PDB file of C-alpha atoms in Angstrom:
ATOM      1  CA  UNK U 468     238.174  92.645 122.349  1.00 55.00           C
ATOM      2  CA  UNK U 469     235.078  90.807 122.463  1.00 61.00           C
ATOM      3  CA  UNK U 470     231.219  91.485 122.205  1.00 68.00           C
ATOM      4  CA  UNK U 471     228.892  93.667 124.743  1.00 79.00           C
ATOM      5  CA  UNK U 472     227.041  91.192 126.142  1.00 83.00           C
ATOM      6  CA  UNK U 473     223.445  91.633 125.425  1.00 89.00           C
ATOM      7  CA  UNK U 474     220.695  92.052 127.886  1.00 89.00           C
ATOM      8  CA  UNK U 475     217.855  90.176 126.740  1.00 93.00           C
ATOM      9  CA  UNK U 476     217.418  87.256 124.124  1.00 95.00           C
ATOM     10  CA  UNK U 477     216.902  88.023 120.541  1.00 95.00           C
ATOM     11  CA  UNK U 478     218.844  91.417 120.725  1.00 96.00           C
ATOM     12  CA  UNK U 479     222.525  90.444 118.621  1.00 96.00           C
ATOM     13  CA  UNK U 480     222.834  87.420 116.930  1.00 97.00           C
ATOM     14  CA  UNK U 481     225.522  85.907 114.364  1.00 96.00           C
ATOM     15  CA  UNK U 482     225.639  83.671 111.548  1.00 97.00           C
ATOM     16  CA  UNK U 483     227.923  81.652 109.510  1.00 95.00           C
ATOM     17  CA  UNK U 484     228.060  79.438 106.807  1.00 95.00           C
ATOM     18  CA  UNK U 485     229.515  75.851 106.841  1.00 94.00           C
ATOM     19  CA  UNK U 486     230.022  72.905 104.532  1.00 93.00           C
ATOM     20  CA  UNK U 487     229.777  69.592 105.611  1.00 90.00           C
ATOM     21  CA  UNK U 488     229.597  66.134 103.090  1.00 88.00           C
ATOM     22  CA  UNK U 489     228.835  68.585 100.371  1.00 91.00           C
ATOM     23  CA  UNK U 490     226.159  70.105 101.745  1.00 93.00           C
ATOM     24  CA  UNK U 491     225.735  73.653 102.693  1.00 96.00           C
ATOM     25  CA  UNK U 492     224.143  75.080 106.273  1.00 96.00           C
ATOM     26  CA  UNK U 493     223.462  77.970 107.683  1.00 97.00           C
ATOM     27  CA  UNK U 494     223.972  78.594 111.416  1.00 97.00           C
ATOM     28  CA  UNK U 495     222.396  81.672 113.039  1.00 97.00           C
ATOM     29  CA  UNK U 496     223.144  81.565 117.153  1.00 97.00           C
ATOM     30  CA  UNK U 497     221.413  84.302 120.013  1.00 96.00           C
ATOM     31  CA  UNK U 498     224.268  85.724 121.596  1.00 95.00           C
ATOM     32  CA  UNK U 499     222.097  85.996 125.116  1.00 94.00           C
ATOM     33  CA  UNK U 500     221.565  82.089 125.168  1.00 95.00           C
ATOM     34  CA  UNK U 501     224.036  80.467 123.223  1.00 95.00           C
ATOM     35  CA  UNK U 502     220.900  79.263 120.899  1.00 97.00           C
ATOM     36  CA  UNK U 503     221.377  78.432 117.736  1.00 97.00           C
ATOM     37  CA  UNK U 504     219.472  77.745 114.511  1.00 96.00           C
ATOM     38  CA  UNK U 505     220.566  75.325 111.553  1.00 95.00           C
ATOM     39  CA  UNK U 506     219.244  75.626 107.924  1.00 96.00           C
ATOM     40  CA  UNK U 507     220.257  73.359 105.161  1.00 95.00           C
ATOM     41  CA  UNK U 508     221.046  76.001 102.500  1.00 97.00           C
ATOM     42  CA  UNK U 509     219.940  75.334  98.779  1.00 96.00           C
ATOM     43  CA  UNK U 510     222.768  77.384  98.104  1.00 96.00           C
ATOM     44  CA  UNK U 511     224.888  80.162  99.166  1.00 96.00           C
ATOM     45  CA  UNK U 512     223.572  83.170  97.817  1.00 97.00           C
ATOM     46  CA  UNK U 513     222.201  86.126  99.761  1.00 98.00           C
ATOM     47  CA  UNK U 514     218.753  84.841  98.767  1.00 98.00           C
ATOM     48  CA  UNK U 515     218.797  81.482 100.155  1.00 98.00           C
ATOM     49  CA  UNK U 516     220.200  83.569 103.149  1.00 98.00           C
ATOM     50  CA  UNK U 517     217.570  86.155 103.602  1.00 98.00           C
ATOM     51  CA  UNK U 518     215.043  83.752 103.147  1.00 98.00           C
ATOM     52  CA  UNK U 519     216.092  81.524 106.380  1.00 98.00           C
ATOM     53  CA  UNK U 520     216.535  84.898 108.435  1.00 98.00           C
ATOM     54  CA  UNK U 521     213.240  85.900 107.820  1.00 98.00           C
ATOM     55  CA  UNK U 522     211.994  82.807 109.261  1.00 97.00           C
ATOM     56  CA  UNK U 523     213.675  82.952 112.024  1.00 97.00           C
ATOM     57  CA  UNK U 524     212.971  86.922 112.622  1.00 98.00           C
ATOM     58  CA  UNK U 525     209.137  85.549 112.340  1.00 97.00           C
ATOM     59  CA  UNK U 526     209.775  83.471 115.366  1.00 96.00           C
ATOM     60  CA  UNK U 527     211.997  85.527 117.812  1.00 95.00           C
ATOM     61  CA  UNK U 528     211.942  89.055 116.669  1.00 97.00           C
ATOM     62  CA  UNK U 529     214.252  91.149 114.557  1.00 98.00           C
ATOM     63  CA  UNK U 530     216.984  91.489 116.111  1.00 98.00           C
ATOM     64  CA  UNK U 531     219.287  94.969 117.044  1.00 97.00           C
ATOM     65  CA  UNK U 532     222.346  93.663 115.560  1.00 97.00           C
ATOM     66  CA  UNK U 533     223.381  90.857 113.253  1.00 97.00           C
ATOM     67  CA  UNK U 534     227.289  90.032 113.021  1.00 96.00           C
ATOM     68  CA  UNK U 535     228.691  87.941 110.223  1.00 95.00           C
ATOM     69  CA  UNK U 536     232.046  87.655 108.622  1.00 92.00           C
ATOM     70  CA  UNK U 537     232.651  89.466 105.238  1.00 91.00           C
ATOM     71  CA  UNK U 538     231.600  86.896 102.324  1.00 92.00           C
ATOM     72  CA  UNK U 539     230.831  87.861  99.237  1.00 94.00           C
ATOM     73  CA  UNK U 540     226.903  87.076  99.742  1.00 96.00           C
ATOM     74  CA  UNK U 541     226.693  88.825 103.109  1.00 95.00           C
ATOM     75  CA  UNK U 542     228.570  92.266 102.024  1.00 94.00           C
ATOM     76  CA  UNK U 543     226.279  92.071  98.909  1.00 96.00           C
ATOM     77  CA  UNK U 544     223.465  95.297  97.940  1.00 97.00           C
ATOM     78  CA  UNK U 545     220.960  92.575  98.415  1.00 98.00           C
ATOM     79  CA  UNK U 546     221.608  91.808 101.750  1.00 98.00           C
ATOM     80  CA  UNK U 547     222.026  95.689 102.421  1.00 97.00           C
ATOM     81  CA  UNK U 548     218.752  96.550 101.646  1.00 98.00           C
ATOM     82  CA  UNK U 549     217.636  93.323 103.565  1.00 98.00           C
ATOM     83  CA  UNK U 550     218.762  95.068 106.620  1.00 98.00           C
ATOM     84  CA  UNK U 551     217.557  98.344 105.791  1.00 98.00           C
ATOM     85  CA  UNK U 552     214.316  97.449 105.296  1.00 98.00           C
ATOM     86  CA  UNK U 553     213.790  94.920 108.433  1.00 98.00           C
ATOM     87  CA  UNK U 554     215.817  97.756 110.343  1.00 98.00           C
ATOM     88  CA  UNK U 555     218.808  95.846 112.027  1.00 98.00           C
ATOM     89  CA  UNK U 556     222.350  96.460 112.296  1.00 97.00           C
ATOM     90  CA  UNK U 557     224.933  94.690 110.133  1.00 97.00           C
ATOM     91  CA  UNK U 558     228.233  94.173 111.842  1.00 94.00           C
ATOM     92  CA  UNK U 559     230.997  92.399 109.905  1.00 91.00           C
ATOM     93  CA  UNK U 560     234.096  90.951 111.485  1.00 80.00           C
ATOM     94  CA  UNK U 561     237.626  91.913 110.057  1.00 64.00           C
ATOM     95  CA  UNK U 562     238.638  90.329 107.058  1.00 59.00           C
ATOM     96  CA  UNK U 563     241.818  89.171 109.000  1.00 52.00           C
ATOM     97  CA  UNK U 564     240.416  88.581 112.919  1.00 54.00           C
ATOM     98  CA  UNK U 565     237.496  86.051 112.252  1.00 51.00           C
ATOM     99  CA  UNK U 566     237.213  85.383 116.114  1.00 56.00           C
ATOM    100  CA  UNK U 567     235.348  88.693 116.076  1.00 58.00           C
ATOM    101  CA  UNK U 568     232.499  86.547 115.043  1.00 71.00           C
ATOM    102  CA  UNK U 569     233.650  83.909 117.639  1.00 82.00           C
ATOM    103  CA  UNK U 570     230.028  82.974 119.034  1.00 88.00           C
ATOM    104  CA  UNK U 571     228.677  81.524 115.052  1.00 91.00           C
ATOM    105  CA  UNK U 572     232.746  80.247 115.083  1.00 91.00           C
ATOM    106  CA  UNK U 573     231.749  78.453 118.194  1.00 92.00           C
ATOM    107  CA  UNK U 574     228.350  77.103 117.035  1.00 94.00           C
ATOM    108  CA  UNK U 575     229.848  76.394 113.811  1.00 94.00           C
ATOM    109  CA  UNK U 576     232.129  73.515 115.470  1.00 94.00           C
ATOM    110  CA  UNK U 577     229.381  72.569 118.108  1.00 94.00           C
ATOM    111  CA  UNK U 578     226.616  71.494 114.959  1.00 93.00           C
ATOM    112  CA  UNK U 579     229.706  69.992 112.760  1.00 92.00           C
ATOM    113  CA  UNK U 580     230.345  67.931 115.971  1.00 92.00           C
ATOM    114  CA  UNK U 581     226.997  66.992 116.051  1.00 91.00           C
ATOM    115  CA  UNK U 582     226.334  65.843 112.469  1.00 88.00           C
ATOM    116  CA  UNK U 583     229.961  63.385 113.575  1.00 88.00           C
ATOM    117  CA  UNK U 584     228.487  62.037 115.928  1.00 89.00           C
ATOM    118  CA  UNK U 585     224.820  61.384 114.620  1.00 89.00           C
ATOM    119  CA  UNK U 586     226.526  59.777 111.473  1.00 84.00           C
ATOM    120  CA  UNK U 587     228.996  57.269 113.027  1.00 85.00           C
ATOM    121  CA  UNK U 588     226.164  56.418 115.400  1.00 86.00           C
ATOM    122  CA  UNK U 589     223.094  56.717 113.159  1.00 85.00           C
ATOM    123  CA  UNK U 590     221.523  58.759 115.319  1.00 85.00           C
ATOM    124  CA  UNK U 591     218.435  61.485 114.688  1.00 90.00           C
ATOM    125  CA  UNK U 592     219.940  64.530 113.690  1.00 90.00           C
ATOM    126  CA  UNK U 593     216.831  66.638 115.517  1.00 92.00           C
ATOM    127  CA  UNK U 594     216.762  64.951 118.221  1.00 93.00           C
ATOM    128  CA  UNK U 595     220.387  65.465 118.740  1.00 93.00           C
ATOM    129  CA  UNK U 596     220.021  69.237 118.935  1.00 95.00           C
ATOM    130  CA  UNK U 597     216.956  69.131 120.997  1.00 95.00           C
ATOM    131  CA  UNK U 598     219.039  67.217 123.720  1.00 94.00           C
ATOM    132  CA  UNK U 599     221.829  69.721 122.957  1.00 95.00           C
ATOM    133  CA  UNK U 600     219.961  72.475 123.473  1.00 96.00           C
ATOM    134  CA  UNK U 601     218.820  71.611 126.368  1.00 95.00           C
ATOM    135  CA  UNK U 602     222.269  70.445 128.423  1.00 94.00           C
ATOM    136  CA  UNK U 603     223.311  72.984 130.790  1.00 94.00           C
ATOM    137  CA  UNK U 604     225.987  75.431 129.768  1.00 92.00           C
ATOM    138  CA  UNK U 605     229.167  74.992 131.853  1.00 88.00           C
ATOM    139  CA  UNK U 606     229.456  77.494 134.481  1.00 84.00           C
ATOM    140  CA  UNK U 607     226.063  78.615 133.813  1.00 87.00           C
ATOM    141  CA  UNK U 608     223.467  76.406 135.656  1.00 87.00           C
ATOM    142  CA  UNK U 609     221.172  76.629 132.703  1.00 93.00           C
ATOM    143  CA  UNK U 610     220.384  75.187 128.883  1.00 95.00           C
ATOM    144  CA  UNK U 611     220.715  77.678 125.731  1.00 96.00           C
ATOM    145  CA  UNK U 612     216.803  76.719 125.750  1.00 96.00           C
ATOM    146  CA  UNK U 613     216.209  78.037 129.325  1.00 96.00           C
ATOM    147  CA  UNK U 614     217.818  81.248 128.918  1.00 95.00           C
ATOM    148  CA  UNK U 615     216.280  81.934 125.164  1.00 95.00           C
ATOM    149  CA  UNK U 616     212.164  80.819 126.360  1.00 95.00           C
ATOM    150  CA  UNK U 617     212.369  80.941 130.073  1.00 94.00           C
ATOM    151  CA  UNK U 618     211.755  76.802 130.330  1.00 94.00           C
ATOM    152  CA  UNK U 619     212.980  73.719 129.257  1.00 94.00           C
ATOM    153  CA  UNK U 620     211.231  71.814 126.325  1.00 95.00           C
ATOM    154  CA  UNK U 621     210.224  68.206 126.423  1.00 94.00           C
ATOM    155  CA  UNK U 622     212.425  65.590 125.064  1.00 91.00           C
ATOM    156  CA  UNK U 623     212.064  61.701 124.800  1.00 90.00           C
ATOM    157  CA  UNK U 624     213.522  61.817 128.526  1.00 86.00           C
ATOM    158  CA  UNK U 625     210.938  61.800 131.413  1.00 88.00           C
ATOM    159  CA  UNK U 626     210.447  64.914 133.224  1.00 89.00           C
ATOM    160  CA  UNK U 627     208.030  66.371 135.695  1.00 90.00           C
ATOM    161  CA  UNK U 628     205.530  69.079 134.133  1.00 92.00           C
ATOM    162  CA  UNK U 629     206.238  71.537 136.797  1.00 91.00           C
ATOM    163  CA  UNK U 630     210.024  71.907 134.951  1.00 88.00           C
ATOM    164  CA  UNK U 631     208.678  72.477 131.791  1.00 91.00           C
ATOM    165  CA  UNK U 632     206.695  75.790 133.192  1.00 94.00           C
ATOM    166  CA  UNK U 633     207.950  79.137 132.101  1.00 92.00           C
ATOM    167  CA  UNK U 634     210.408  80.957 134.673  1.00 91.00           C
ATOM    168  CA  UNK U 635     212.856  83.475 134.160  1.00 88.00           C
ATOM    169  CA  UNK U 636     216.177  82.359 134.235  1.00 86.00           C
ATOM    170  CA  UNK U 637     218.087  84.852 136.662  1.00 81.00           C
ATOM    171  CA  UNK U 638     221.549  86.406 136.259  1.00 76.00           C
ATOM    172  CA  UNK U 639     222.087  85.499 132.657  1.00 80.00           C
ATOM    173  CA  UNK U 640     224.447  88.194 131.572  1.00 79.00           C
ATOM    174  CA  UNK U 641     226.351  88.946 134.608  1.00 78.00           C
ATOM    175  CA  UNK U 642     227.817  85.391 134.431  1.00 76.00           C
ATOM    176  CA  UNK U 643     228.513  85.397 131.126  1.00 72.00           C
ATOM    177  CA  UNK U 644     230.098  88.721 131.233  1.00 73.00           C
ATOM    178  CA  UNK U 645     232.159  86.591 133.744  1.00 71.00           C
ATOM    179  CA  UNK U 646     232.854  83.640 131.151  1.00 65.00           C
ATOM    180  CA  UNK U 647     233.906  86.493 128.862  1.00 59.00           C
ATOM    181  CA  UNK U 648     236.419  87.772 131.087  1.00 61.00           C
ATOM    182  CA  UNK U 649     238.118  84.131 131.811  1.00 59.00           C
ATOM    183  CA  UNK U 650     238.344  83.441 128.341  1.00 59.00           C
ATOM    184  CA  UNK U 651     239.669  86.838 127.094  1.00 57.00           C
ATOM    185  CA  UNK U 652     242.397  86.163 130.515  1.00 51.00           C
ATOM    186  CA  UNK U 653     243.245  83.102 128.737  1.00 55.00           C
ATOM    187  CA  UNK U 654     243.492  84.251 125.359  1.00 53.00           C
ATOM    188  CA  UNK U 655     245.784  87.392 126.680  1.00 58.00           C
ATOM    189  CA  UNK U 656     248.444  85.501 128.371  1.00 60.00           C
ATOM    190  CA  UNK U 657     249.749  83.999 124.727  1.00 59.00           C
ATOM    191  CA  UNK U 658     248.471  87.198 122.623  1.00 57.00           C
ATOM    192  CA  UNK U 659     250.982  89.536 121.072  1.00 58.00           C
ATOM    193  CA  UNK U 660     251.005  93.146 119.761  1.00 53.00           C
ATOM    194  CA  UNK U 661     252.294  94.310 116.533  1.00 54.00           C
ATOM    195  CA  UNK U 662     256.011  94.452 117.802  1.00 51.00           C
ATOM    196  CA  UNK U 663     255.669  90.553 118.799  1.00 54.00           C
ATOM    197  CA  UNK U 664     255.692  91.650 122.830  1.00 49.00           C
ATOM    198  CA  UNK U 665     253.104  90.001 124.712  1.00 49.00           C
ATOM    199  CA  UNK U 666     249.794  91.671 125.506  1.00 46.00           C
ATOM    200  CA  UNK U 667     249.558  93.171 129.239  1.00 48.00           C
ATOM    201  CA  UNK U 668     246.768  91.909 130.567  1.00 43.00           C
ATOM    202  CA  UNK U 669     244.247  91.933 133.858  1.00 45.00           C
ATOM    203  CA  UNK U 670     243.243  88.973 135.591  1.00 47.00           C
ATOM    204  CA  UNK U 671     239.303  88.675 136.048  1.00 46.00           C
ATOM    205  CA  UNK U 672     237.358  89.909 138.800  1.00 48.00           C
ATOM    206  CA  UNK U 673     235.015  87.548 140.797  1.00 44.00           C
TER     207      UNK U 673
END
């Protein structure tokens, strides 16, 4: 089963936490644009958690619904009231099926990629994301920046200032409701039920 895709930007968003060379992050990803967020952590507590959320609520909004998996710090009474108070869901994924919280999964591999490939080629780290961020998705015809602020931000290559005016980037969820029903086709046709049989499944519709 995966996610109801959202219909605007800002609305459900994940995070997870990663460790890579000893150092903590924290990466919180829009499930609208495939944007995503990373925070060096101090540490892991729900704190140093809360603390990088609110920043980015600030910026983009608070958002309807906030997945993450089920550790300690994010099942904690601190982080409970957090989301009482600032009036957002909490969704946690099962203790057992972690692709429920496939998106931060997914943007969890893209930044540890990233951080690979900056080190071995002593590259900037920010600028890295900035040209990540604004690549076009596959099978979308538009950047994770694009879909989350309606342009594309300047980088260090040259562009004309007409593309880097606002407009609306059209069609965002009915395509990726269309990427989510390839992938979950894909993922069916080796899944199995409790009695090892393989799922039945139905092939997308165009």
């Amino acid at each position: 089963m995966t996610h109801e895709v959202p219909d605007r930007p800002g609305s459900m968003v994940g995070i997870g936490i990663f460790t890579y060379k000893q150092t903590d992050y924290l990466v919180t990803v829009d499930y609208y644009s495939d944007f995503w967020e990373l925070d060096l952590l101090p540490d892991t507590t729900s704190a140093a958690i809360i603390n990088c959320l609110k920043g980015h609520f600030s910026i983009h909004g608070i958002p309807d619904t906030l997945i993450s998996d089920n550790g300690p710090q994010l099942c904690s009474v601190e982080f409970s009231k957090f989301s009482q108070q600032w009036k957002f869901d909490h969704v946690t994924s099962s203790p057992y099926h972690s692709h429920s919280n496939g998106k931060a999964e997914s943007a969890v591999k893209i930044a540890k990629g990233l951080n690979k490939r900056v080190t071995k080629s002593n590259m900037d780290n920010s600028k890295a994301i900035l040209d990540w961020r604004n690549t076009p998705t596959e099978g979308m015809d538009s950047s994770p920046t694009q879909r989350l602020m309606s342009r594309r931000t300047r980088n260090t290559l040259q562009i004309a200032d007409e593309l880097l005016k606002p407009k609306e980037v059209e069609n965002v969820r009915q395509k990726k409701m269309l990427k989510h029903q390839h992938s979950k086709f894909q993922y069916d046709k080796g899944a199995r039920v409790g009695n090892g049989t393989i799922c039945p499944y139905v092939a997308p519709t165009k």
